Amino acid sequence: MYGGDEVSAIVIDLGSHTCKAGYAGEDAPKAVFPSVVGAIDQMDIDGTADINDENSDKTKGKCKLYVGSQSLGYRRDHMEVLSPLKNGVVVDWNIVDNIWDHALRECLLVDPKERPMLLAEPCSNTQEQRERAAELMFEKYKVPALFLAKNAVLTSFASGRATSLVVDSGGGSTTVVPVLDGYVLQKAVIASPIGGEFLTDCLMKSLEGKGITIRPRCSFKKKEIHPGNLQTVDLDFPHTTESYKLYSQRVIASDIKECVCRTPDSPYDERVYSNIPMTPYELPDGQIIEVGSDRFKIPDILFNPLLVQTIPGMESFAEIAPSIRGLPKMIIESINKCDVDIRRELFSTILLTGGTASMHQLKERIEKDLLEESPQAARVKVFVSGNATERRFSVWIGGSILASLGSFQQMWFSKSEYEEQGASYIQRKCP
Amino acid sequence: MSWQTYVDDHLMCDIDGTGHHLSSSAIIGQDGSVWAQSSSFPQIKSDEINGIMKDFDEPGHLAPTGLHLAGTKYMVIQGEPGAVIRGKKGSGGITIKKTGQALVFGIYDEPVTPGQCNMVVERLGDYLVDQGL
C-alpha cells in the first residue's frame, strides 16, 4: 500500500480541448494549455510521407512536436496541428506522452518519480486505454502511485455530491452521466459530438457564408503609417499549413462565440430572429463585424442539432444531425436508463459543467425545457457554479479534492502493485 | 482444501494488513447451488442468480432494475462485460466474478474500498479460472 501523505499528488485532466494540470489540494490548475500540438515532419519536409493511421504512435520518431500555448502561438513553416484524440479516444500515445511531459516538466517543474499521479479519464475509456496510460506512467515517468478517475465522478465530487447527473459540455463533446455514490452508471451514459468546438465551427462557417473573412493573426501585421494611424499589412507565408490556419481562425471564432452568443429562451425561429439588433465585434485585424441572428442560432444547436443543416459549409455534419439528440432529450434518455428508484434524485441534482456551460442563459433554458418534457412528479433542479473557474475546471478541482483526502490514500495503485500484478490491475484498483 | 477454506482464508482474509475484511462472501455454483459461504452471507434466491447469470450473458440487463440479493438492491456500476459485475449501495457494495462453473461473491462496507473488494474477489476468481473451476 502506498502512503501518499508526504507530498501533494499531481492532478492531470487531459480534455479534448485543453489540458489542465496542477497540485492536489489547490483550488485551480496551475497549467492550462491546448490539447492539440504542433508537428513538423522531420523525415519528409514536403509532407508526402505515407502515414499509417493504424499505428497508434504515428508521430513517434518522425515528427518534432510543439506543445503549449506559447509554442502553438508561434507560426512555423509546415507545422501541422494534431490532436491525440479521435472521438474522445486516444489514438496517438506519443502526443499524449509529450503533453504530459510538457505539463510535468515545463509547467509544473516537478519530477514525476516523487509524486503520485491522479489522471482524469472520460467515461468511455476502454480497459486497453487505461492499461496503456498506466504503463506509460509507471514505465516512463516512474511514478510512485497512480489513480484513474472518471471525469463525471470528479465533477460530482467537486460539487460536494456523491450522487448527481453530470451534464458536461466541453470542447469536443457533450456527455450526460449519472453518478451514484461516487460511481458512474455506465449503461446510462449518453454522448453527443456537439461541444464547444463544434459550435465554434458552425459560427465560423456561418460568418464565412455572409462574406466575413477571419484572418489568422500570423497572416497580417499592423504598421504605423502616421503617428496614431495604424494600417494592416498582409504577410505572406506560403508554407503555413491549412491545419494551422484553421487552428488560428478557431481561436478567434471561439472568442467571438464567447463574447456575443446567448442561449435563446425558446427554440430558435429564423423568422423571429431575423430582425434583431446586430452586435459589433472587432476582429484582431481591426475589421468590425456585425453579428445578428447567429448570436442565438449557434447556441440553440445544442438543443436542436437539425439547425446545422441550415449552415452553409457544414454539409458533412448535416447527414448525421438528424440522429443527434438535443440536450434535454439526452438528459431524459439517460435518466430513463437508470433504476426507477434513483430517477427522482437525478432529476433534482443535475450538474452543468464544462467550458460550454458558461454560455449565457444555458442553465435557464435547460431547466425550462426539462420542466416541460420530464415526468409530472419530477422536481427539476439544474446546478451550475457561479464561478467561471469552477465551471470550466470542475473535473480538475474534483481530482484535487479527491487526491487530498486522507481516506483516499489507501486507494492508490502503487508502483509495487504494478510491478507485481501488471497494468491490468488498474481495472480492480480504480473501478 | 475445501471450498469453505477458500471462503474463510482467501475471501474473508485481512485485507493488505489493514485489519479490515469483507462483510461477507460466498462461492456459488452457476446453477445456484451453494459451494461455500461466510456465516453472514445472505440467503440468495434462484431468480436472483438467474438475473445475475443473464447479466453476464447480456451486459446491461440488470442496470435498469438493479441487482437484487436477498432483497437488498444494489445499483449496477461499471464491471467487465461477461466477467465481473459490480454494484453499489451507499458506501458499500458488491463484486461478483464469474468463473468456469461458479460465481465468487464479495460484499463490503466502509472502511473497505471497492478496489480492495475487487482485489480479493477477482484474485480468487482468477485462480479458479486458471484451475478450470
Coordinates of C-alpha atoms in Angstrom, one line a residue:
Chain A
M1 CA 0.0 0.0 0.0
Y2 CA 1.3 3.4 -0.9
G3 CA 1.3 6.0 1.8
G4 CA 0.7 9.3 0.0
D5 CA 0.6 11.7 2.8
E6 CA 4.0 13.1 2.4
V7 CA 3.7 15.1 -0.8
S8 CA 0.9 16.6 -2.9
A9 CA -0.3 14.4 -5.8
I10 CA -0.3 15.8 -9.3
V11 CA -3.8 16.0 -10.9
I12 CA -4.0 16.0 -14.7
D13 CA -7.1 16.3 -16.8
L14 CA -6.3 15.9 -20.5
G15 CA -9.6 17.0 -22.1
S16 CA -10.4 17.1 -25.8
H17 CA -9.8 20.9 -26.0
T18 CA -7.4 21.8 -23.1
C19 CA -5.1 20.0 -20.7
K20 CA -5.3 21.0 -17.1
A21 CA -2.6 20.2 -14.6
G22 CA -1.7 21.2 -11.1
Y23 CA -1.2 20.1 -7.5
A24 CA -3.8 18.3 -5.4
G25 CA -5.2 20.5 -2.6
E26 CA -5.2 23.7 -4.7
D27 CA -8.3 25.3 -6.0
A28 CA -7.3 25.7 -9.6
P29 CA -4.9 24.0 -12.0
K30 CA -1.5 25.7 -12.3
A31 CA -1.3 24.9 -16.1
V32 CA -3.9 25.1 -18.8
F33 CA -2.8 24.7 -22.4
P34 CA -4.2 23.3 -25.7
S35 CA -4.7 19.6 -26.0
V36 CA -3.5 19.8 -29.6
V37 CA 0.2 20.0 -30.6
G38 CA 2.2 21.4 -33.5
A39 CA 4.0 18.8 -35.5
I40 CA 6.7 19.2 -38.2
D41 CA 7.6 16.1 -40.1
Q42 CA 11.4 15.6 -39.8
M43 CA 11.9 13.0 -42.5
D44 CA 10.0 14.4 -45.4
I45 CA 9.5 18.2 -45.3
D46 CA 7.1 18.1 -48.2
G47 CA 4.6 16.1 -46.1
T48 CA 4.3 13.4 -48.7
A49 CA 5.3 10.7 -46.2
D50 CA 2.7 7.9 -46.1
I51 CA 1.2 8.0 -42.6
N52 CA -0.1 4.6 -41.4
D53 CA -3.2 5.5 -39.5
E54 CA -3.2 2.1 -37.8
N55 CA 0.0 2.9 -36.0
S56 CA -1.1 4.3 -32.6
D57 CA 2.1 6.2 -32.3
K58 CA 2.2 7.6 -35.8
T59 CA 4.1 10.7 -34.7
K60 CA 6.8 8.8 -32.9
G61 CA 10.3 9.2 -34.3
K62 CA 9.0 11.1 -37.3
C63 CA 7.9 14.5 -36.1
K64 CA 9.1 17.3 -33.9
L65 CA 6.3 18.2 -31.6
Y66 CA 5.5 21.7 -30.2
V67 CA 3.4 21.7 -27.0
G68 CA 1.7 24.5 -25.2
S69 CA 0.1 27.9 -25.9
Q70 CA 3.4 29.6 -26.5
S71 CA 4.8 27.1 -28.9
L72 CA 1.5 26.8 -30.8
G73 CA 1.2 30.6 -30.9
Y74 CA 4.3 30.9 -33.0
R75 CA 3.8 30.1 -36.6
R76 CA 6.3 27.7 -38.3
D77 CA 6.6 26.5 -41.9
H78 CA 5.0 23.1 -42.4
M79 CA 3.7 22.8 -38.9
E80 CA 0.5 20.8 -38.7
V81 CA -1.8 20.9 -35.8
L82 CA -2.7 17.5 -34.5
S83 CA -4.9 16.1 -31.7
P84 CA -4.0 12.9 -29.8
L85 CA -7.7 12.1 -29.5
K86 CA -10.3 11.0 -32.0
N87 CA -13.9 10.8 -30.8
G88 CA -12.7 11.2 -27.3
V89 CA -10.3 8.2 -27.5
V90 CA -6.5 8.4 -27.6
V91 CA -5.2 7.4 -31.0
D92 CA -1.7 8.8 -30.6
W93 CA 0.1 8.0 -27.3
N94 CA 3.2 9.7 -28.4
I95 CA 1.4 13.0 -28.4
V96 CA -0.2 12.2 -25.0
D97 CA 3.3 11.5 -23.7
N98 CA 4.6 14.8 -25.0
I99 CA 1.6 16.6 -23.4
W100 CA 2.2 15.0 -20.1
D101 CA 5.9 15.7 -20.3
H102 CA 5.2 19.4 -21.0
A103 CA 2.7 19.6 -18.1
L104 CA 5.0 18.0 -15.6
R105 CA 8.5 19.2 -16.5
E106 CA 7.9 22.5 -18.2
C107 CA 4.7 23.8 -16.5
L108 CA 4.8 22.3 -13.0
L109 CA 8.6 21.8 -12.9
V110 CA 8.3 18.5 -10.9
D111 CA 10.0 15.2 -11.0
P112 CA 7.2 12.6 -11.6
K113 CA 9.2 10.0 -9.7
E114 CA 8.4 11.8 -6.5
R115 CA 4.7 12.4 -6.7
P116 CA 1.6 10.2 -7.1
M117 CA -0.4 10.9 -10.2
L118 CA -4.2 11.3 -10.5
L119 CA -5.5 11.2 -14.1
A120 CA -9.0 12.2 -15.1
E121 CA -10.4 10.0 -17.8
P122 CA -13.6 10.0 -20.0
C123 CA -16.4 7.6 -19.1
S124 CA -15.9 5.9 -22.4
N125 CA -12.3 5.0 -21.7
T126 CA -11.6 1.3 -22.5
Q127 CA -9.6 -1.1 -20.5
E128 CA -6.9 -1.1 -23.1
Q129 CA -6.7 2.7 -22.9
R130 CA -6.4 2.6 -19.1
E131 CA -3.7 0.0 -19.2
R132 CA -1.7 2.0 -21.8
A133 CA -1.9 5.1 -19.6
A134 CA -0.8 3.0 -16.6
E135 CA 2.2 1.5 -18.5
L136 CA 3.3 4.9 -19.7
M137 CA 3.1 6.4 -16.2
F138 CA 4.9 3.6 -14.4
E139 CA 7.4 2.7 -17.1
K140 CA 8.4 6.1 -18.4
Y141 CA 7.6 8.6 -15.7
K142 CA 8.3 6.1 -12.9
V143 CA 5.5 7.5 -10.7
P144 CA 5.3 6.0 -7.2
A145 CA 1.5 5.6 -7.5
L146 CA -1.4 6.2 -9.9
F147 CA -5.1 6.5 -9.9
L148 CA -7.6 6.9 -12.8
A149 CA -10.9 8.7 -12.0
K150 CA -13.8 9.3 -14.3
N151 CA -14.5 12.9 -15.3
A152 CA -18.1 12.9 -14.2
V153 CA -17.2 11.4 -10.8
L154 CA -14.7 14.2 -10.2
T155 CA -17.2 16.8 -11.2
S156 CA -19.8 15.4 -8.8
F157 CA -17.1 15.4 -6.1
A158 CA -16.2 19.0 -6.8
S159 CA -19.8 20.0 -6.1
G160 CA -19.8 18.0 -2.8
R161 CA -22.4 15.5 -4.1
A162 CA -21.9 11.7 -4.2
T163 CA -24.9 11.3 -6.5
S164 CA -25.8 13.5 -9.4
L165 CA -26.5 13.7 -13.1
V166 CA -23.4 15.4 -14.7
V167 CA -24.0 17.2 -17.9
D168 CA -20.5 18.0 -19.2
S169 CA -20.5 20.2 -22.3
G170 CA -16.8 20.6 -23.1
G171 CA -14.8 21.3 -26.2
G172 CA -15.1 18.1 -28.1
S173 CA -18.4 16.7 -27.0
T174 CA -21.3 16.8 -24.6
T175 CA -21.9 13.9 -22.2
V176 CA -24.7 13.1 -19.8
V177 CA -23.5 10.8 -17.0
P178 CA -25.4 9.6 -13.9
V179 CA -23.1 9.3 -10.9
L180 CA -24.3 7.2 -7.9
D181 CA -22.4 7.2 -4.6
G182 CA -19.3 8.2 -6.5
Y183 CA -19.6 5.7 -9.3
V184 CA -20.7 6.1 -12.9
L185 CA -23.8 4.1 -14.0
Q186 CA -22.1 3.2 -17.2
K187 CA -25.2 1.9 -19.1
A188 CA -26.9 5.2 -18.9
V189 CA -24.1 7.4 -20.3
I190 CA -25.2 9.4 -23.3
A191 CA -22.8 11.3 -25.5
S192 CA -23.1 13.7 -28.4
P193 CA -20.4 15.1 -30.7
I194 CA -21.8 18.6 -30.3
G195 CA -19.5 20.6 -28.0
G196 CA -17.9 24.0 -27.9
E197 CA -15.6 23.3 -30.8
F198 CA -18.5 22.2 -33.0
L199 CA -20.4 25.4 -32.2
T200 CA -17.3 27.4 -33.0
D201 CA -17.0 25.7 -36.3
C202 CA -20.7 26.4 -37.1
L203 CA -20.2 30.1 -36.2
M204 CA -17.1 30.3 -38.4
K205 CA -18.9 28.7 -41.4
S206 CA -22.0 30.9 -40.9
L207 CA -19.9 34.1 -40.8
E208 CA -17.9 33.0 -43.9
G209 CA -21.2 32.3 -45.6
K210 CA -22.0 36.0 -45.0
G211 CA -18.8 37.1 -46.7
I212 CA -16.8 37.7 -43.5
T213 CA -13.2 36.6 -43.5
I214 CA -11.4 35.7 -40.3
R215 CA -7.7 36.3 -40.8
P216 CA -5.3 34.3 -38.7
R217 CA -3.1 36.6 -36.6
C218 CA 0.0 35.4 -38.3
S219 CA -1.3 36.5 -41.7
F220 CA -1.0 40.2 -41.0
K221 CA 0.8 42.8 -39.0
K222 CA 0.0 46.4 -38.1
K223 CA 2.2 49.2 -39.3
E224 CA 2.1 52.8 -38.1
I225 CA 1.8 54.9 -41.2
H226 CA 1.5 58.1 -39.3
P227 CA 1.6 58.8 -35.6
G228 CA -1.5 57.1 -34.1
N229 CA -2.6 55.8 -37.5
L230 CA -2.2 52.0 -37.9
Q231 CA -2.6 50.2 -41.1
T232 CA -3.0 46.4 -41.6
V233 CA -0.4 44.9 -43.9
D234 CA -0.7 41.4 -45.3
L235 CA 2.1 38.9 -44.6
D236 CA 2.7 36.1 -47.0
F237 CA 3.9 32.8 -45.6
P238 CA 3.2 30.2 -48.3
H239 CA 4.3 27.3 -46.2
T240 CA 1.8 27.8 -43.4
T241 CA -0.3 24.6 -43.2
E242 CA -4.1 24.6 -43.6
S243 CA -4.5 23.0 -40.2
Y244 CA -2.6 25.8 -38.6
K245 CA -4.7 28.4 -40.3
L246 CA -7.8 26.6 -39.2
Y247 CA -6.5 26.4 -35.6
S248 CA -5.7 30.2 -35.6
Q249 CA -9.2 31.0 -37.0
R250 CA -10.9 28.8 -34.5
V251 CA -9.2 30.7 -31.6
I252 CA -10.7 33.9 -32.9
A253 CA -14.1 32.4 -33.7
S254 CA -14.2 30.9 -30.3
D255 CA -13.7 34.3 -28.7
I256 CA -16.5 35.8 -30.9
K257 CA -18.7 33.0 -29.7
E258 CA -17.9 33.7 -26.0
C259 CA -18.4 37.4 -26.4
V260 CA -21.7 37.6 -28.3
C261 CA -23.6 34.3 -28.1
R262 CA -26.5 33.8 -25.8
T263 CA -28.9 30.8 -25.5
P264 CA -32.4 31.8 -26.7
D265 CA -35.3 31.5 -24.3
S266 CA -37.2 29.2 -26.6
P267 CA -36.4 27.2 -29.8
Y268 CA -34.7 29.3 -32.4
D269 CA -37.0 30.5 -35.1
E270 CA -35.5 32.2 -38.2
R271 CA -38.5 34.5 -38.7
V272 CA -38.4 35.8 -35.1
Y273 CA -34.7 36.4 -35.0
S274 CA -34.1 37.8 -38.5
N275 CA -34.7 41.4 -37.4
I276 CA -32.9 41.5 -34.1
P277 CA -30.2 44.2 -33.5
M278 CA -26.7 43.4 -34.5
T279 CA -23.8 43.2 -32.1
P280 CA -20.5 44.5 -33.1
Y281 CA -17.2 42.6 -32.6
E282 CA -13.7 43.8 -33.6
L283 CA -11.5 41.2 -35.2
P284 CA -7.8 41.2 -34.4
D285 CA -7.1 42.8 -37.8
G286 CA -9.3 45.8 -36.9
Q287 CA -12.2 44.8 -39.0
I288 CA -15.5 45.3 -37.2
I289 CA -18.2 42.7 -37.9
E290 CA -21.8 42.7 -37.0
V291 CA -23.3 39.5 -35.6
G292 CA -27.1 39.1 -35.8
S293 CA -29.2 36.0 -35.6
D294 CA -26.2 33.8 -35.2
R295 CA -25.9 35.0 -31.6
F296 CA -29.0 32.9 -30.8
K297 CA -28.9 30.3 -33.5
I298 CA -25.5 28.9 -32.8
P299 CA -26.2 28.1 -29.1
D300 CA -29.5 26.6 -30.0
I301 CA -27.8 23.8 -31.9
L302 CA -27.2 22.2 -28.5
F303 CA -31.0 21.9 -28.3
N304 CA -31.8 21.4 -32.0
P305 CA -29.0 19.8 -33.9
L306 CA -31.0 20.0 -37.1
L307 CA -30.1 23.7 -37.3
V308 CA -26.8 22.5 -38.6
Q309 CA -28.4 21.8 -41.9
T310 CA -29.1 25.5 -42.5
I311 CA -25.5 26.5 -42.2
P312 CA -23.5 26.6 -45.4
G313 CA -20.3 24.6 -45.2
M314 CA -21.5 22.2 -42.6
E315 CA -22.7 19.7 -45.1
S316 CA -20.5 16.9 -43.8
F317 CA -22.4 17.0 -40.5
A318 CA -25.9 17.7 -42.0
E319 CA -26.3 14.0 -42.7
I320 CA -25.7 12.8 -39.1
A321 CA -27.5 15.7 -37.5
P322 CA -30.9 14.0 -37.5
S323 CA -29.6 11.2 -35.4
I324 CA -28.2 13.5 -32.7
R325 CA -30.5 14.4 -29.9
G326 CA -30.7 17.8 -28.2
L327 CA -29.5 18.3 -24.6
P328 CA -32.9 17.9 -22.8
K329 CA -33.7 14.7 -24.6
M330 CA -30.2 13.3 -23.8
I331 CA -30.8 14.1 -20.1
I332 CA -34.2 12.4 -20.1
E333 CA -33.0 9.4 -22.0
S334 CA -30.1 9.0 -19.6
I335 CA -32.3 9.2 -16.5
N336 CA -34.8 6.7 -18.0
K337 CA -32.0 4.2 -18.4
C338 CA -31.3 4.3 -14.7
D339 CA -33.1 2.4 -11.9
V340 CA -36.5 3.9 -11.1
D341 CA -35.6 4.4 -7.5
I342 CA -32.9 7.0 -8.2
R343 CA -34.5 8.9 -11.1
R344 CA -36.1 11.5 -8.8
E345 CA -32.8 12.2 -7.2
L346 CA -31.1 12.6 -10.5
F347 CA -33.7 15.0 -11.8
S348 CA -33.2 17.2 -8.8
T349 CA -29.4 17.1 -8.9
I350 CA -28.3 18.0 -12.5
L351 CA -24.8 19.4 -12.6
L352 CA -24.0 21.5 -15.6
T353 CA -20.3 21.8 -16.2
G354 CA -17.6 22.3 -18.9
G355 CA -16.5 25.3 -20.9
T356 CA -19.7 25.5 -22.9
A357 CA -21.7 25.5 -19.6
S358 CA -20.6 29.2 -19.4
M359 CA -22.9 30.1 -22.3
H360 CA -25.3 32.8 -21.2
Q361 CA -28.8 31.5 -20.2
L362 CA -27.9 27.9 -20.9
K363 CA -28.9 26.7 -17.4
E364 CA -32.2 28.5 -17.6
R365 CA -33.1 27.1 -20.9
I366 CA -32.3 23.5 -19.9
E367 CA -34.4 23.9 -16.8
K368 CA -37.3 25.2 -18.8
D369 CA -37.2 22.5 -21.4
L370 CA -36.8 19.8 -18.8
L371 CA -39.8 21.1 -16.8
E372 CA -41.8 20.7 -20.0
E373 CA -40.6 17.3 -21.0
S374 CA -39.9 15.5 -17.7
P375 CA -42.4 13.4 -15.8
Q376 CA -45.0 15.4 -13.8
A377 CA -43.7 14.4 -10.5
A378 CA -40.1 15.2 -11.2
R379 CA -38.6 18.2 -9.4
V380 CA -36.1 19.5 -11.9
K381 CA -33.1 21.3 -10.5
V382 CA -30.0 22.3 -12.6
F383 CA -26.9 23.5 -10.7
V384 CA -24.1 25.4 -12.3
S385 CA -21.3 27.0 -10.4
G386 CA -21.4 30.8 -10.4
N387 CA -17.7 30.8 -10.6
A388 CA -16.3 30.6 -14.1
T389 CA -13.1 28.8 -12.9
E390 CA -15.2 26.1 -11.2
R391 CA -17.4 25.6 -14.2
R392 CA -14.5 25.2 -16.6
F393 CA -12.3 23.2 -14.3
S394 CA -14.7 21.2 -12.2
V395 CA -13.1 17.9 -13.3
W396 CA -9.7 19.0 -12.2
I397 CA -11.0 20.5 -9.0
G398 CA -12.8 17.3 -8.1
G399 CA -9.5 15.5 -8.7
S400 CA -7.7 18.0 -6.5
I401 CA -10.2 17.4 -3.7
L402 CA -10.2 13.6 -4.0
A403 CA -6.4 13.2 -4.1
S404 CA -6.1 15.3 -0.9
L405 CA -8.5 13.2 1.2
G406 CA -6.9 11.1 3.9
S407 CA -9.4 8.3 3.2
F408 CA -8.3 8.3 -0.5
Q409 CA -4.7 7.4 0.3
Q410 CA -5.3 3.7 0.6
M411 CA -6.8 3.6 -2.9
W412 CA -3.7 4.4 -4.9
F413 CA -2.4 1.9 -7.4
S414 CA 1.1 1.6 -6.2
K415 CA 4.3 1.0 -8.2
S416 CA 4.9 -2.2 -6.3
E417 CA 1.4 -3.4 -7.2
Y418 CA 2.1 -2.6 -10.9
E419 CA 5.4 -4.4 -10.8
E420 CA 3.8 -7.4 -9.1
Q421 CA 0.4 -7.6 -10.9
G422 CA 0.8 -5.8 -14.2
A423 CA -1.1 -3.0 -15.8
S424 CA -4.4 -4.9 -16.0
Y425 CA -4.6 -4.5 -12.2
I426 CA -5.7 -0.9 -12.9
Q427 CA -9.2 -2.3 -13.6
R428 CA -9.5 -3.5 -10.0
K429 CA -7.8 -0.7 -8.2
C430 CA -9.7 2.0 -10.0
P431 CA -13.2 0.6 -10.6
Chain B
M1 CA -8.6 -27.8 0.6
S2 CA -12.4 -27.5 0.9
W3 CA -14.5 -24.7 -0.6
Q4 CA -15.1 -23.4 2.8
T5 CA -11.4 -22.8 3.3
Y6 CA -11.3 -20.7 0.1
V7 CA -14.0 -18.5 1.7
D8 CA -12.6 -18.3 5.2
D9 CA -8.9 -17.9 4.3
H10 CA -9.0 -16.1 1.0
L11 CA -12.2 -14.1 0.7
M12 CA -12.6 -13.2 4.4
C13 CA -8.9 -12.6 5.0
D14 CA -7.3 -9.5 6.5
I15 CA -7.0 -7.1 3.5
D16 CA -3.5 -5.8 3.0
G17 CA -2.8 -5.9 6.7
T18 CA -5.3 -3.2 7.4
G19 CA -7.3 -5.3 9.9
H20 CA -10.4 -4.9 7.6
H21 CA -12.2 -7.6 5.7
L22 CA -15.2 -8.2 3.6
S23 CA -18.6 -8.1 5.3
S24 CA -19.5 -11.5 3.7
S25 CA -18.6 -13.6 0.8
A26 CA -19.5 -16.9 -1.0
I27 CA -18.7 -19.2 -3.8
I28 CA -22.0 -20.2 -5.5
G29 CA -22.4 -22.5 -8.5
Q30 CA -23.8 -21.0 -11.6
D31 CA -26.8 -23.3 -11.1
G32 CA -27.5 -21.6 -7.8
S33 CA -26.0 -24.3 -5.5
V34 CA -24.0 -23.0 -2.6
W35 CA -20.5 -24.3 -2.6
A36 CA -19.4 -22.3 0.4
Q37 CA -20.3 -19.1 2.2
S38 CA -19.4 -17.0 5.1
S39 CA -21.7 -17.1 8.1
S40 CA -23.4 -13.7 7.4
F41 CA -23.8 -14.2 3.6
P42 CA -27.4 -13.5 2.7
Q43 CA -29.8 -16.2 1.6
I44 CA -29.8 -15.8 -2.2
K45 CA -32.9 -16.7 -4.3
S46 CA -32.8 -18.7 -7.5
D47 CA -34.3 -15.9 -9.6
E48 CA -31.6 -13.6 -8.4
I49 CA -28.9 -16.0 -9.5
N50 CA -30.7 -16.2 -12.9
G51 CA -30.7 -12.4 -13.2
I52 CA -27.0 -12.3 -12.5
M53 CA -26.2 -15.0 -15.0
K54 CA -28.3 -13.2 -17.6
D55 CA -26.4 -10.0 -17.0
F56 CA -23.2 -11.9 -17.7
D57 CA -24.7 -13.1 -20.9
E58 CA -26.3 -9.8 -21.8
P59 CA -24.3 -7.0 -20.1
G60 CA -26.6 -4.2 -19.1
H61 CA -29.6 -6.4 -18.3
L62 CA -29.6 -5.5 -14.6
A63 CA -28.9 -1.8 -15.0
P64 CA -32.5 -0.5 -15.2
T65 CA -33.8 -2.7 -12.4
G66 CA -30.8 -3.0 -10.1
L67 CA -29.0 -6.1 -8.8
H68 CA -31.0 -7.8 -6.0
L69 CA -29.5 -10.1 -3.4
A70 CA -31.8 -11.5 -0.7
G71 CA -34.0 -8.4 -1.1
T72 CA -31.1 -5.9 -0.9
K73 CA -30.8 -3.7 -4.0
Y74 CA -27.5 -2.7 -5.5
M75 CA -27.1 -0.2 -8.3
V76 CA -25.0 -1.6 -11.1
I77 CA -21.9 0.3 -11.9
Q78 CA -19.2 -0.4 -14.4
G79 CA -17.9 -4.0 -14.4
E80 CA -16.2 -6.1 -17.0
P81 CA -18.6 -7.5 -19.6
G82 CA -19.1 -11.2 -19.2
A83 CA -16.6 -11.4 -16.3
V84 CA -17.3 -9.1 -13.4
I85 CA -20.5 -7.4 -12.1
R86 CA -20.1 -4.6 -9.6
G87 CA -22.8 -3.0 -7.6
K88 CA -23.1 -0.1 -5.1
K89 CA -25.3 0.6 -2.2
G90 CA -24.4 3.6 -0.1
S91 CA -20.8 3.4 1.0
G92 CA -20.7 -0.3 0.5
G93 CA -21.2 -2.6 -2.4
I94 CA -20.7 -6.0 -4.1
T95 CA -18.4 -7.6 -6.6
I96 CA -19.3 -10.8 -8.4
K97 CA -16.8 -12.6 -10.6
K98 CA -17.8 -15.4 -12.9
T99 CA -15.5 -18.4 -13.3
G100 CA -15.9 -21.6 -15.3
Q101 CA -18.6 -23.1 -13.1
A102 CA -19.1 -20.7 -10.2
L103 CA -19.7 -17.2 -9.1
V104 CA -17.5 -15.6 -6.5
F105 CA -19.3 -13.0 -4.3
G106 CA -17.8 -10.3 -2.2
I107 CA -19.9 -7.9 -0.2
Y108 CA -18.2 -5.0 1.6
D109 CA -18.9 -1.9 3.6
E110 CA -16.8 1.0 4.9
P111 CA -13.9 1.2 5.5
V112 CA -13.2 -1.4 2.8
T113 CA -13.0 0.2 -0.6
P114 CA -14.4 -1.0 -3.9
G115 CA -10.9 -1.5 -5.2
Q116 CA -10.0 -3.7 -2.2
C117 CA -13.1 -5.9 -2.6
N118 CA -12.3 -6.2 -6.3
M119 CA -8.8 -7.4 -5.5
V120 CA -9.9 -10.1 -3.1
V121 CA -12.7 -11.4 -5.2
E122 CA -11.1 -11.3 -8.5
R123 CA -7.8 -12.7 -7.3
L124 CA -9.6 -15.8 -6.1
G125 CA -11.7 -15.8 -9.2
D126 CA -8.6 -15.7 -11.5
Y127 CA -7.2 -18.6 -9.6
L128 CA -10.4 -20.7 -10.1
V129 CA -10.5 -19.8 -13.8
D130 CA -6.8 -20.9 -14.1
Q131 CA -7.8 -24.2 -12.5
G132 CA -10.7 -24.7 -14.8
L133 CA -13.2 -24.5 -11.9

